[in-house]
Each structure stands twice: as C-alpha cells, then as structure tokens.
mmCIF file of C-alpha atoms and ligand atoms in Angstrom:
data_model
loop_
_atom_site.group_PDB
_atom_site.id
_atom_site.type_symbol
_atom_site.label_atom_id
_atom_site.label_comp_id
_atom_site.label_asym_id
_atom_site.label_seq_id
_atom_site.Cartn_x
_atom_site.Cartn_y
_atom_site.Cartn_z
ATOM 1 C CA UNK A 9 0.000 0.000 0.000
ATOM 2 C CA UNK A 10 1.209 3.434 -0.902
ATOM 3 C CA UNK A 11 0.701 6.482 1.288
ATOM 4 C CA UNK A 12 -0.190 9.836 -0.158
ATOM 5 C CA UNK A 13 -0.585 13.156 1.565
ATOM 6 C CA UNK A 14 -3.545 15.314 0.644
ATOM 7 C CA UNK A 15 -2.935 18.979 1.384
ATOM 8 C CA UNK A 16 -5.473 20.299 3.885
ATOM 9 C CA UNK A 17 -3.894 23.675 4.686
ATOM 10 C CA UNK A 18 -1.201 25.070 2.401
ATOM 11 C CA UNK A 19 2.146 26.393 3.590
ATOM 12 C CA UNK A 20 1.128 29.887 2.555
ATOM 13 C CA UNK A 21 -2.119 29.741 4.542
ATOM 14 C CA UNK A 22 -0.408 28.314 7.641
ATOM 15 C CA UNK A 23 2.258 31.001 7.632
ATOM 16 C CA UNK A 24 -0.265 33.782 7.053
ATOM 17 C CA UNK A 25 -2.405 32.599 9.948
ATOM 18 C CA UNK A 26 0.578 32.263 12.295
ATOM 19 C CA UNK A 27 1.478 35.874 11.521
ATOM 20 C CA UNK A 28 -2.070 36.956 12.416
ATOM 21 C CA UNK A 29 -2.059 35.054 15.703
ATOM 22 C CA UNK A 30 1.415 36.395 16.534
ATOM 23 C CA UNK A 31 0.141 39.953 15.994
ATOM 24 C CA UNK A 32 -2.780 39.289 18.291
ATOM 25 C CA UNK A 33 -0.519 37.852 21.032
ATOM 26 C CA UNK A 34 1.881 40.783 20.638
ATOM 27 C CA UNK A 35 -1.023 43.191 21.126
ATOM 28 C CA UNK A 36 -2.418 41.282 24.117
ATOM 29 C CA UNK A 37 0.972 41.164 25.875
ATOM 30 C CA UNK A 38 2.084 44.715 25.069
ATOM 31 C CA UNK A 39 4.619 45.879 27.668
ATOM 32 C CA UNK A 40 5.105 42.375 29.098
ATOM 33 C CA UNK A 41 7.349 39.396 28.467
ATOM 34 C CA UNK A 42 5.824 36.165 27.176
ATOM 35 C CA UNK A 43 7.174 32.827 28.377
ATOM 36 C CA UNK A 44 6.444 30.304 25.636
ATOM 37 C CA UNK A 45 6.282 26.648 26.608
ATOM 38 C CA UNK A 46 6.694 24.433 23.593
ATOM 39 C CA UNK A 47 5.195 20.982 23.916
ATOM 40 C CA UNK A 48 7.599 18.623 22.174
ATOM 41 C CA UNK A 49 7.878 17.229 19.693
ATOM 42 C CA UNK A 50 4.828 18.313 17.732
ATOM 43 C CA UNK A 51 4.812 21.926 18.901
ATOM 44 C CA UNK A 52 8.353 22.710 17.818
ATOM 45 C CA UNK A 53 7.775 24.003 14.270
ATOM 46 C CA UNK A 54 4.787 26.099 15.292
ATOM 47 C CA UNK A 55 6.620 27.504 18.331
ATOM 48 C CA UNK A 56 9.576 28.654 16.214
ATOM 49 C CA UNK A 57 7.394 30.270 13.557
ATOM 50 C CA UNK A 58 5.243 31.959 16.189
ATOM 51 C CA UNK A 59 8.186 33.159 18.298
ATOM 52 C CA UNK A 60 9.902 34.692 15.256
ATOM 53 C CA UNK A 61 6.852 36.861 14.612
ATOM 54 C CA UNK A 62 6.247 38.123 18.172
ATOM 55 C CA UNK A 63 7.218 41.723 18.826
ATOM 56 C CA UNK A 64 7.121 41.526 22.653
ATOM 57 C CA UNK A 65 10.082 40.086 24.627
ATOM 58 C CA UNK A 66 10.038 36.271 24.556
ATOM 59 C CA UNK A 67 11.599 33.545 26.661
ATOM 60 C CA UNK A 68 11.289 29.898 25.709
ATOM 61 C CA UNK A 69 11.157 26.583 27.486
ATOM 62 C CA UNK A 70 10.384 23.046 26.375
ATOM 63 C CA UNK A 71 8.468 20.168 27.815
ATOM 64 C CA UNK A 72 7.986 16.684 26.486
ATOM 65 C CA UNK A 73 5.008 14.614 27.503
ATOM 66 C CA UNK A 74 3.559 11.357 26.347
ATOM 67 C CA UNK A 75 0.158 9.969 26.987
ATOM 68 C CA UNK A 76 -0.023 6.369 28.054
ATOM 69 C CA UNK A 77 -2.219 4.473 25.682
ATOM 70 C CA UNK A 78 -2.082 2.726 22.385
ATOM 71 C CA UNK A 79 -2.290 4.032 18.845
ATOM 72 C CA UNK A 80 -3.797 7.380 18.057
ATOM 73 C CA UNK A 81 -6.013 7.570 21.167
ATOM 74 C CA UNK A 82 -4.692 9.305 24.261
ATOM 75 C CA UNK A 83 -5.636 7.887 27.638
ATOM 76 C CA UNK A 84 -5.552 10.959 29.837
ATOM 77 C CA UNK A 85 -2.658 9.706 31.908
ATOM 78 C CA UNK A 86 0.251 11.903 30.925
ATOM 79 C CA UNK A 87 3.866 11.108 31.640
ATOM 80 C CA UNK A 88 6.472 13.873 31.748
ATOM 81 C CA UNK A 89 9.422 12.780 29.595
ATOM 82 C CA UNK A 90 11.249 16.093 29.890
ATOM 83 C CA UNK A 91 10.274 18.751 32.393
ATOM 84 C CA UNK A 92 10.808 22.498 32.049
ATOM 85 C CA UNK A 93 14.257 23.928 32.783
ATOM 86 C CA UNK A 94 12.996 27.175 34.310
ATOM 87 C CA UNK A 95 10.560 27.972 37.136
ATOM 88 C CA UNK A 96 7.249 29.599 36.151
ATOM 89 C CA UNK A 97 6.840 31.905 39.127
ATOM 90 C CA UNK A 98 5.568 35.345 38.139
ATOM 91 C CA UNK A 99 5.674 34.608 34.408
ATOM 92 C CA UNK A 100 3.091 35.204 31.705
ATOM 93 C CA UNK A 101 2.995 31.702 30.279
ATOM 94 C CA UNK A 102 1.699 30.666 26.878
ATOM 95 C CA UNK A 103 1.577 26.923 26.245
ATOM 96 C CA UNK A 104 2.145 26.178 22.564
ATOM 97 C CA UNK A 105 0.682 22.951 21.207
ATOM 98 C CA UNK A 106 0.445 21.394 17.770
ATOM 99 C CA UNK A 107 -3.101 20.114 18.140
ATOM 100 C CA UNK A 108 -5.830 19.760 20.724
ATOM 101 C CA UNK A 109 -7.773 16.600 20.285
ATOM 102 C CA UNK A 110 -9.456 15.123 23.372
ATOM 103 C CA UNK A 111 -7.934 17.905 25.477
ATOM 104 C CA UNK A 112 -6.593 15.405 28.003
ATOM 105 C CA UNK A 113 -2.933 16.325 27.587
ATOM 106 C CA UNK A 114 -3.590 20.031 28.089
ATOM 107 C CA UNK A 115 -6.013 19.514 30.917
ATOM 108 C CA UNK A 116 -3.377 17.558 32.831
ATOM 109 C CA UNK A 117 -0.586 19.984 31.958
ATOM 110 C CA UNK A 118 -2.621 22.976 33.094
ATOM 111 C CA UNK A 119 -3.288 21.300 36.408
ATOM 112 C CA UNK A 120 0.397 20.745 37.170
ATOM 113 C CA UNK A 121 1.736 24.002 35.714
ATOM 114 C CA UNK A 122 -0.789 26.186 37.530
ATOM 115 C CA UNK A 123 0.673 24.927 40.811
ATOM 116 C CA UNK A 124 4.061 26.421 39.894
ATOM 117 C CA UNK A 125 2.898 29.984 40.459
ATOM 118 C CA UNK A 126 2.814 31.659 37.022
ATOM 119 C CA UNK A 127 1.104 35.075 36.805
ATOM 120 C CA UNK A 128 -1.189 33.619 34.185
ATOM 121 C CA UNK A 129 -1.360 30.793 31.642
ATOM 122 C CA UNK A 130 -2.892 30.922 28.185
ATOM 123 C CA UNK A 131 -3.132 28.223 25.537
ATOM 124 C CA UNK A 132 -2.147 28.571 21.925
ATOM 125 C CA UNK A 133 -2.638 25.814 19.391
ATOM 126 C CA UNK A 134 -1.971 25.441 15.706
ATOM 127 C CA UNK A 135 -4.923 23.097 15.219
ATOM 128 C CA UNK A 136 -8.074 22.283 17.118
ATOM 129 C CA UNK A 137 -10.405 19.332 16.592
ATOM 130 C CA UNK A 138 -13.356 20.375 18.772
ATOM 131 C CA UNK A 139 -15.492 17.380 17.718
ATOM 132 C CA UNK A 140 -13.103 15.112 19.588
ATOM 133 C CA UNK A 141 -13.055 17.045 22.866
ATOM 134 C CA UNK A 142 -13.545 15.016 26.034
ATOM 135 C CA UNK A 143 -12.223 17.627 28.456
ATOM 136 C CA UNK A 144 -14.745 20.349 27.680
ATOM 137 C CA UNK A 145 -13.391 22.718 30.342
ATOM 138 C CA UNK A 146 -10.117 23.286 28.448
ATOM 139 C CA UNK A 147 -10.369 26.839 27.111
ATOM 140 C CA UNK A 148 -8.101 27.628 24.177
ATOM 141 C CA UNK A 149 -7.093 31.286 23.918
ATOM 142 C CA UNK A 150 -5.436 31.281 20.489
ATOM 143 C CA UNK A 151 -6.307 28.844 17.690
ATOM 144 C CA UNK A 152 -4.887 29.050 14.181
ATOM 145 C CA UNK A 153 -7.217 26.526 12.534
ATOM 146 C CA UNK A 154 -10.256 24.515 13.547
ATOM 147 C CA UNK A 155 -10.288 21.278 11.549
ATOM 148 C CA UNK A 156 -12.659 18.329 11.128
ATOM 149 C CA UNK A 157 -12.024 14.978 12.782
ATOM 150 C CA UNK A 158 -9.281 13.736 10.458
ATOM 151 C CA UNK A 159 -5.787 12.519 11.296
ATOM 152 C CA UNK A 160 -3.376 15.161 10.091
ATOM 153 C CA UNK A 161 0.386 15.417 9.648
ATOM 154 C CA UNK A 162 2.961 18.079 8.907
ATOM 155 C CA UNK A 163 4.151 21.258 10.586
ATOM 156 C CA UNK A 164 5.337 19.159 13.539
ATOM 157 C CA UNK A 165 2.586 16.550 13.535
ATOM 158 C CA UNK A 166 3.596 12.971 12.856
ATOM 159 C CA UNK A 167 2.262 9.655 11.700
ATOM 160 C CA UNK A 168 4.517 7.063 13.303
ATOM 161 C CA UNK A 169 7.232 9.751 13.702
ATOM 162 C CA UNK A 170 7.172 10.654 10.007
ATOM 163 C CA UNK A 171 5.997 13.758 8.125
ATOM 164 C CA UNK A 172 6.758 16.239 10.930
ATOM 165 C CA UNK A 173 8.933 18.221 8.511
ATOM 166 C CA UNK A 174 6.212 18.907 5.918
ATOM 167 C CA UNK A 175 5.782 22.684 5.619
ATOM 168 C CA UNK A 176 1.969 22.313 5.278
ATOM 169 C CA UNK A 177 -0.832 20.390 6.986
ATOM 170 C CA UNK A 178 -1.983 17.254 5.221
ATOM 171 C CA UNK A 179 -4.088 14.130 5.600
ATOM 172 C CA UNK A 180 -2.543 10.692 5.120
ATOM 173 C CA UNK A 181 -4.354 8.645 2.503
ATOM 174 C CA UNK A 182 -3.713 4.988 1.771
ATOM 175 C CA UNK A 183 -3.746 4.103 -1.932
ATOM 176 C CA UNK A 184 -3.844 0.430 -2.731
HETATM 177 P P1 IMP B 201 -5.147 15.068 23.350
HETATM 178 O O1 IMP B 201 -4.596 14.817 24.715
HETATM 179 O O2 IMP B 201 -6.149 14.015 22.963
HETATM 180 O O3 IMP B 201 -5.703 16.449 23.149
HETATM 181 O O4 IMP B 201 -3.986 14.758 22.357
HETATM 182 C C1 IMP B 201 -3.185 15.671 21.844
HETATM 183 C C2 IMP B 201 -2.016 14.987 21.188
HETATM 184 O O5 IMP B 201 -2.391 13.868 20.362
HETATM 185 C C3 IMP B 201 -1.359 15.960 20.265
HETATM 186 O O6 IMP B 201 -0.411 16.756 20.933
HETATM 187 C C4 IMP B 201 -0.764 15.065 19.202
HETATM 188 O O7 IMP B 201 0.523 14.631 19.597
HETATM 189 C C5 IMP B 201 -1.685 13.877 19.138
HETATM 190 N N1 IMP B 201 -2.634 14.004 18.018
HETATM 191 C C6 IMP B 201 -3.955 14.220 18.094
HETATM 192 N N2 IMP B 201 -4.531 14.290 16.882
HETATM 193 C C7 IMP B 201 -3.520 14.149 15.987
HETATM 194 C C8 IMP B 201 -3.469 14.154 14.530
HETATM 195 O O8 IMP B 201 -4.466 14.331 13.801
HETATM 196 N N3 IMP B 201 -2.243 13.959 13.991
HETATM 197 C C9 IMP B 201 -1.106 13.782 14.722
HETATM 198 N N4 IMP B 201 -1.119 13.776 16.077
HETATM 199 C C10 IMP B 201 -2.315 13.952 16.700
HETATM 200 MG MG1 MG B 202 1.738 16.479 20.703
#
C-alpha cells in the first residue's frame, strides 16, 4: 500500500495565519514578556514560527510529555518525559501545542503548571479538533485553525514519527 498526503492547509495559509495570531498575542501582551512553553515534539515548528513573529520580549522553554495508551487515542494519563528547565513563578505563560484533540494532555498539563505559580497561563494551538473534545473545560485562547475529525500530519505533527517536517498540513491517505 502506498501512502499519499492530501494537502489540507497550504504552507502559505499556515504562515499567514501564524502571523495573524502572533500579531494578536503581541497586542495582548504589550509591555510584558511572554514565556512560551513548547510541547515537544509536535509543537516545535509552530513555536519557532510563532516566536519569530512576536514583537514583545520572549523567553522559551520546552516540555515533552507522552500519553499512556495505544495508537492514536490518548488515555488521559500523561507522563512527563522532559520537564521544564525554568521555574514559572511570576511569568506570563503561553503553552504552545500542535493540536488539541481530546484535550486530556492540556487539561493535565494545566493542572500541574498552575501549581508552579505563574502570573497567568494561556493556551495557543496550531490546530483544534473540537469534535473530539472530552475535556470540555479546556479553554483555548489562540487557535490558528479549527479542523474536522481527520488525522493530520505536517508542521510538527507525525504519523509514526514521520511527516513532521512537511511545511503544510496534510491528511494521510492509503492508496492500494
Ligand atoms: P489530546 O490529549 O487528545 O488532546 O492529544 C493531543 C495529542 O495527540 C497531540 O499533541 C498530538 O501529539 C496527538 N494528536 C492528536 N490528533 C492528531 C493528529 O491528527 N495527527 C497527529 N497527532 C495527533
Ligand atoms: Mg503532541
């Protein structure tokens, strides 16, 4: 079987939208410093592109989490693979994610990061699949694209660790 990628959101559209969201964040945080927390690995491309376009002072940290559970379903139990290097006390934190699906990963992350004393925490995601949400209380502050319930790759998102490097968002299709 051969895999093909159907383009869902072009490189041009992704980049344009990231610029718009970056402008909005820059306006919202005028006069303050933003502490971006990139959720590895999927959030890395989006975080870089977003950070480059912010006009307010930026600091960056990285966290790697994995949800226990098989296949493409996350279980809600999140394991920290790599924790942050810096404390969050007094910081204006923005968590940067590739995609929010069930919302379980972010719901858990918010719970543990809020205990570390940041001034405030906001969520920023490249993609949102609201149809799949289980944790309805997770409020997303900045969303680039709302997409239907399809498994997507590219711009950091993987299928079995592949396709993260695609400069656009696509859907994997199996051609027999
Ligand atoms: P959640 O905890 O269900 O919200 O899961 C979020 C995580 O699942 C994301 O950070 C991705 O790593 C992964 N994920 C969810 N949907 C997709 C998809 O369509 N493509 C690739 N990864 C996905
Ligand atoms: Mg992820």
